XYZ file of C-alpha atoms in Angstrom:
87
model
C 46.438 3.880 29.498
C 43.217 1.941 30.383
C 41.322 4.812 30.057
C 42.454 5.864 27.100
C 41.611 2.706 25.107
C 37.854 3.596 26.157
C 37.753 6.934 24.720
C 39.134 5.699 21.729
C 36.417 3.161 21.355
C 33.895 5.485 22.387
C 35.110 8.101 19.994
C 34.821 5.400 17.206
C 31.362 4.077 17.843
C 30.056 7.939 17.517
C 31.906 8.304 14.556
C 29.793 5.515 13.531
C 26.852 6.655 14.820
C 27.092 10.118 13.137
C 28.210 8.160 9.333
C 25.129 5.715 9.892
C 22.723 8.830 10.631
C 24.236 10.947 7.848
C 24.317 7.657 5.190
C 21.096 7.575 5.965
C 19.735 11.019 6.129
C 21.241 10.915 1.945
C 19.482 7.882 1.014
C 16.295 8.909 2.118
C 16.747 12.177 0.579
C 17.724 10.855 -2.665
C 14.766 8.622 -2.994
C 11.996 10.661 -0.944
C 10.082 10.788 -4.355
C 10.325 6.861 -5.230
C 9.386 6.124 -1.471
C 7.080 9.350 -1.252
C 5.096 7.097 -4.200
C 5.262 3.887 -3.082
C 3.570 5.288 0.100
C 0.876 6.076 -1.853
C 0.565 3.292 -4.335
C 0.215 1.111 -1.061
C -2.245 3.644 0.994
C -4.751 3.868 -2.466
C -4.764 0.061 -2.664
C -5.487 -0.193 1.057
C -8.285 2.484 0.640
C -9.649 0.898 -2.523
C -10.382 -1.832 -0.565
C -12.112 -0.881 2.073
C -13.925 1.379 -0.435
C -14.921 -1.803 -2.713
C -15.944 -3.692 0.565
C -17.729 -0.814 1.888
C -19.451 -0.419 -0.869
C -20.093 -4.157 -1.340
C -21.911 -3.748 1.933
C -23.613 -1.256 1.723
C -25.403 -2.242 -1.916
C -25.923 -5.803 -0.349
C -26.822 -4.747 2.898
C -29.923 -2.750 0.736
C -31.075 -5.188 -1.200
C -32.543 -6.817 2.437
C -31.464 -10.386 1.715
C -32.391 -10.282 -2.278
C -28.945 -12.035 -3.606
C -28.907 -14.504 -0.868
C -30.354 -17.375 -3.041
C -28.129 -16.456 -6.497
C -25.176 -19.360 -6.418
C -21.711 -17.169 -5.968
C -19.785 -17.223 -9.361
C -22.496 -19.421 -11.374
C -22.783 -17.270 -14.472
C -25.764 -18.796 -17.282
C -24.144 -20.731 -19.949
C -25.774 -18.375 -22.868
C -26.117 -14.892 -23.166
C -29.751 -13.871 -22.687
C -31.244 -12.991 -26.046
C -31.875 -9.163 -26.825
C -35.194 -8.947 -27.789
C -36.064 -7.871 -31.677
C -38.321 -5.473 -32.815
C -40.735 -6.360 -35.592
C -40.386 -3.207 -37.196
């Protein structure tokens, strides 16, 4: 009778196994497009980044040292004039 009682409780944690695997197998299958793009939205941002810093580098890094002494975010408080001409 002992026995029993564990095959029985086996037999119900595979039933729950195989529900859990097939629950899941439909989820992801009804959403692969919404996670498929997601995916991407995320891997683009990550790449735009290191694109933007990469590039960030690489102007700065030619410049040899040019925009060292320009204060970070200090923008002049007029727009320089556009010259006119006399014509």
């Amino acid at each position: 009778m002992g026995m029993q009682k564990v095959i029985n409780a086996l037999a119900l944690v595979s039933f729950g196994v195989s529900a859990a695997i097939v629950g899941g197998s439909v989820y992801v299958y009804t959403q692969k497009d919404a996670i498929v793009e997601r995916i991407k939205e995320e891997a683009m941002a990550q790449v735009s980044g290191l694109i933007g810093d990469a590039v960030g580098d690489a102007v700065t890094g030619s410049l040899g040292g040019v925009l060292d002494d320009v204060p970070a975010g200090d923008a002049p408080a007029s727009p320089v004039p556009i010259p006119v001409i006399p014509f």
